[in-house]
Short mmCIF file of C-alpha atoms and ligand atoms in Angstrom, two decimals:
data_model
loop_
_atom_site.label_atom_id
_atom_site.label_comp_id
_atom_site.label_asym_id
_atom_site.label_seq_id
_atom_site.Cartn_x
_atom_site.Cartn_y
_atom_site.Cartn_z
CA UNK A 1 -8.45 -0.72 4.41
CA UNK A 2 -11.71 1.20 4.86
CA UNK A 3 -11.27 0.67 8.60
CA UNK A 4 -8.27 2.96 8.58
CA UNK A 5 -9.48 6.30 9.94
CA UNK A 6 -8.08 9.23 7.95
CA UNK A 7 -8.42 11.35 11.10
CA UNK A 8 -6.09 9.03 13.01
CA UNK A 9 -3.42 9.50 10.33
CA UNK A 10 -3.87 13.27 10.41
CA UNK A 11 -3.45 13.25 14.21
CA UNK A 12 -0.09 11.52 13.69
CA UNK A 13 1.02 14.38 11.45
CA UNK A 14 0.59 12.47 8.20
CA UNK A 15 0.31 14.75 5.15
CA UNK A 16 0.40 12.20 2.36
CA UNK A 17 -0.43 8.56 1.74
CA UNK A 18 1.30 6.07 -0.52
CA UNK A 19 -1.11 3.27 -1.37
CA UNK A 20 -0.29 -0.12 -2.81
CA UNK A 21 -2.35 -1.45 -5.73
CA UNK A 22 -2.68 -5.23 -5.74
CA UNK A 23 -4.81 -6.60 -2.96
CA UNK A 24 -4.81 -3.22 -1.20
CA UNK A 25 -7.07 -1.05 -3.39
CA UNK A 26 -7.93 -3.59 -6.10
CA UNK A 27 -8.05 -7.36 -6.26
CA UNK A 28 -5.50 -9.14 -8.40
CA UNK A 29 -6.63 -9.68 -11.97
CA UNK A 30 -9.23 -7.50 -13.65
CA UNK A 31 -11.39 -6.74 -10.64
CA UNK A 32 -12.81 -3.29 -9.96
CA UNK A 33 -11.87 -1.06 -7.04
CA UNK A 34 -14.45 -1.69 -4.28
CA UNK A 35 -16.73 1.29 -3.73
CA UNK A 36 -15.71 1.56 -0.06
CA UNK A 37 -12.09 2.07 -1.07
CA UNK A 38 -13.04 4.56 -3.75
CA UNK A 39 -14.90 6.55 -1.09
CA UNK A 40 -12.02 6.24 1.36
CA UNK A 41 -9.63 7.78 -1.17
CA UNK A 42 -12.03 10.65 -1.91
CA UNK A 43 -12.58 11.27 1.80
CA UNK A 44 -8.90 11.37 2.72
CA UNK A 45 -8.19 13.66 -0.25
CA UNK A 46 -11.00 15.98 0.85
CA UNK A 47 -9.20 16.28 4.21
CA UNK A 48 -6.14 17.63 2.40
CA UNK A 49 -4.11 14.41 2.28
CA UNK A 50 -2.22 13.76 -0.95
CA UNK A 51 -2.48 10.18 -2.28
CA UNK A 52 -0.05 8.44 -4.64
CA UNK A 53 -0.34 4.91 -5.99
CA UNK A 54 2.89 2.90 -5.95
CA UNK A 55 2.97 -0.61 -7.34
CA UNK A 56 5.46 -3.27 -8.26
CA UNK A 57 3.07 -4.10 -11.11
CA UNK A 58 3.84 -2.96 -14.66
CA UNK A 59 2.87 0.48 -16.01
CA UNK A 60 -0.09 -0.72 -18.06
CA UNK A 61 -1.88 -2.14 -15.02
CA UNK A 62 -0.90 0.57 -12.55
CA UNK A 63 -1.83 3.41 -14.92
CA UNK A 64 -5.27 1.92 -15.58
CA UNK A 65 -6.22 2.01 -11.89
CA UNK A 66 -4.46 5.31 -11.18
CA UNK A 67 -6.29 7.10 -14.00
CA UNK A 68 -9.60 5.62 -12.95
CA UNK A 69 -9.06 7.01 -9.45
CA UNK A 70 -7.36 10.22 -10.56
CA UNK A 71 -4.16 9.45 -8.65
CA UNK A 72 -0.51 10.10 -9.43
CA UNK A 73 1.29 6.79 -9.77
CA UNK A 74 4.64 4.98 -9.92
CA UNK A 75 4.81 1.51 -11.46
CA UNK A 76 7.59 -1.10 -11.45
CA UNK A 77 8.44 0.30 -8.05
CA UNK A 78 10.73 -2.53 -6.84
CA UNK A 79 9.39 -2.25 -3.30
CA UNK A 80 10.86 -2.71 -0.68
CA UNK A 81 13.72 -0.76 -2.29
CA UNK A 82 13.42 2.90 -1.33
CA UNK A 83 13.62 4.61 -4.75
CA UNK A 84 9.89 4.78 -5.50
CA UNK A 85 9.07 6.00 -1.98
CA UNK A 86 11.68 8.75 -2.32
CA UNK A 87 10.32 9.71 -5.74
CA UNK A 88 6.81 9.90 -4.34
CA UNK A 89 8.00 12.05 -1.45
CA UNK A 90 9.61 14.49 -3.90
CA UNK A 91 6.58 14.41 -6.19
CA UNK A 92 4.27 15.32 -3.30
CA UNK A 93 6.80 17.67 -1.73
CA UNK A 94 6.17 15.98 1.62
CA UNK A 95 9.00 14.54 3.75
CA UNK A 96 9.03 10.75 4.16
CA UNK A 97 8.41 11.02 7.90
CA UNK A 98 5.07 12.71 7.14
CA UNK A 99 4.00 9.97 4.74
CA UNK A 100 2.01 6.84 5.51
CA UNK A 101 2.56 3.72 3.41
CA UNK A 102 -0.59 1.60 3.23
CA UNK A 103 -0.31 -1.91 1.84
CA UNK A 104 -1.05 -5.59 2.31
CA UNK A 105 2.46 -7.00 2.31
CA UNK A 106 5.07 -6.97 5.05
CA UNK A 107 8.05 -7.57 2.79
CA UNK A 108 7.26 -4.89 0.20
CA UNK A 109 5.01 -2.14 1.57
CA UNK A 110 5.78 -2.24 5.29
CA UNK A 111 9.47 -3.07 5.02
CA UNK A 112 10.02 -0.46 2.29
CA UNK A 113 8.12 2.20 4.20
CA UNK A 114 10.05 1.47 7.36
CA UNK A 115 13.40 1.63 5.56
CA UNK A 116 12.42 5.13 4.43
CA UNK A 117 11.26 6.28 7.86
CA UNK A 118 7.62 6.55 6.79
CA UNK A 119 4.65 5.51 8.94
CA UNK A 120 3.40 2.13 7.76
CA UNK A 121 -0.02 0.52 7.86
CA UNK A 122 -0.49 -3.16 7.07
CA UNK A 123 -4.00 -3.87 5.79
CA UNK A 124 -5.77 -7.19 5.18
CA UNK A 125 -5.45 -8.29 1.56
CA UNK A 126 -8.66 -7.78 -0.46
CA UNK A 127 -8.46 -11.31 -1.78
CA UNK A 128 -7.02 -14.29 0.01
CA UNK A 129 -6.63 -15.98 -3.34
CA UNK A 130 -3.39 -15.06 -5.07
CA UNK A 131 -2.31 -16.16 -8.48
CA UNK A 132 1.43 -15.78 -8.01
CA UNK A 133 3.41 -18.45 -6.31
CA UNK A 134 5.87 -15.87 -5.03
CA UNK A 135 3.13 -13.97 -3.23
CA UNK A 136 1.92 -17.11 -1.56
CA UNK A 137 5.47 -17.94 -0.62
CA UNK A 138 6.05 -14.50 0.83
CA UNK A 139 2.78 -14.64 2.73
CA UNK A 140 3.76 -17.84 4.50
CA UNK A 141 6.83 -16.05 5.79
CA UNK A 142 4.81 -13.00 6.75
CA UNK A 143 2.54 -15.12 8.89
CA UNK A 144 5.56 -16.70 10.48
CA UNK A 145 7.10 -13.33 11.24
CA UNK A 146 3.86 -11.80 12.49
CA UNK A 147 3.44 -14.74 14.85
CA UNK A 148 6.95 -14.20 16.10
CA UNK A 149 6.24 -10.52 16.70
CA UNK A 150 3.06 -11.34 18.55
CA UNK A 151 4.89 -13.90 20.67
CA UNK A 152 7.71 -11.46 21.30
CA UNK A 153 5.26 -8.73 22.31
CA UNK A 154 3.32 -10.82 24.73
MG1 MG B 201 -0.14 -5.61 -2.55
#
């Protein structure tokens, strides 16, 4: 995620960023936010970009990371359903088309962001190791779909 240039988002007219929690800004489990990501958030905020944390994880977990980073947050988001993205857009007072959704999963972050008309950025998961069967299951399909896209594109 640190490879994502805040300036490139700003050039696209992005005014706010919705970031995913698990495997995007923090590893699953109890792991700390990597310092590079911490700095990335500070840097993008210093450029005037609003950042909100949206996670399908429960409140207890989401709040812990959000408070540590000083971010507004929405837990139990039910991504890819659009409700949480719409709530974030209202909270930030920024239209969905000027928001970027940054996350590690095609079927939650990217699909949800696309449904809402936001700009979406798929990042590499922080940890390849996942402790939920469903995530592994989803990831197999993601790889399949990404391969299809690549094939289709070339
Ligand atoms: Mg995630």
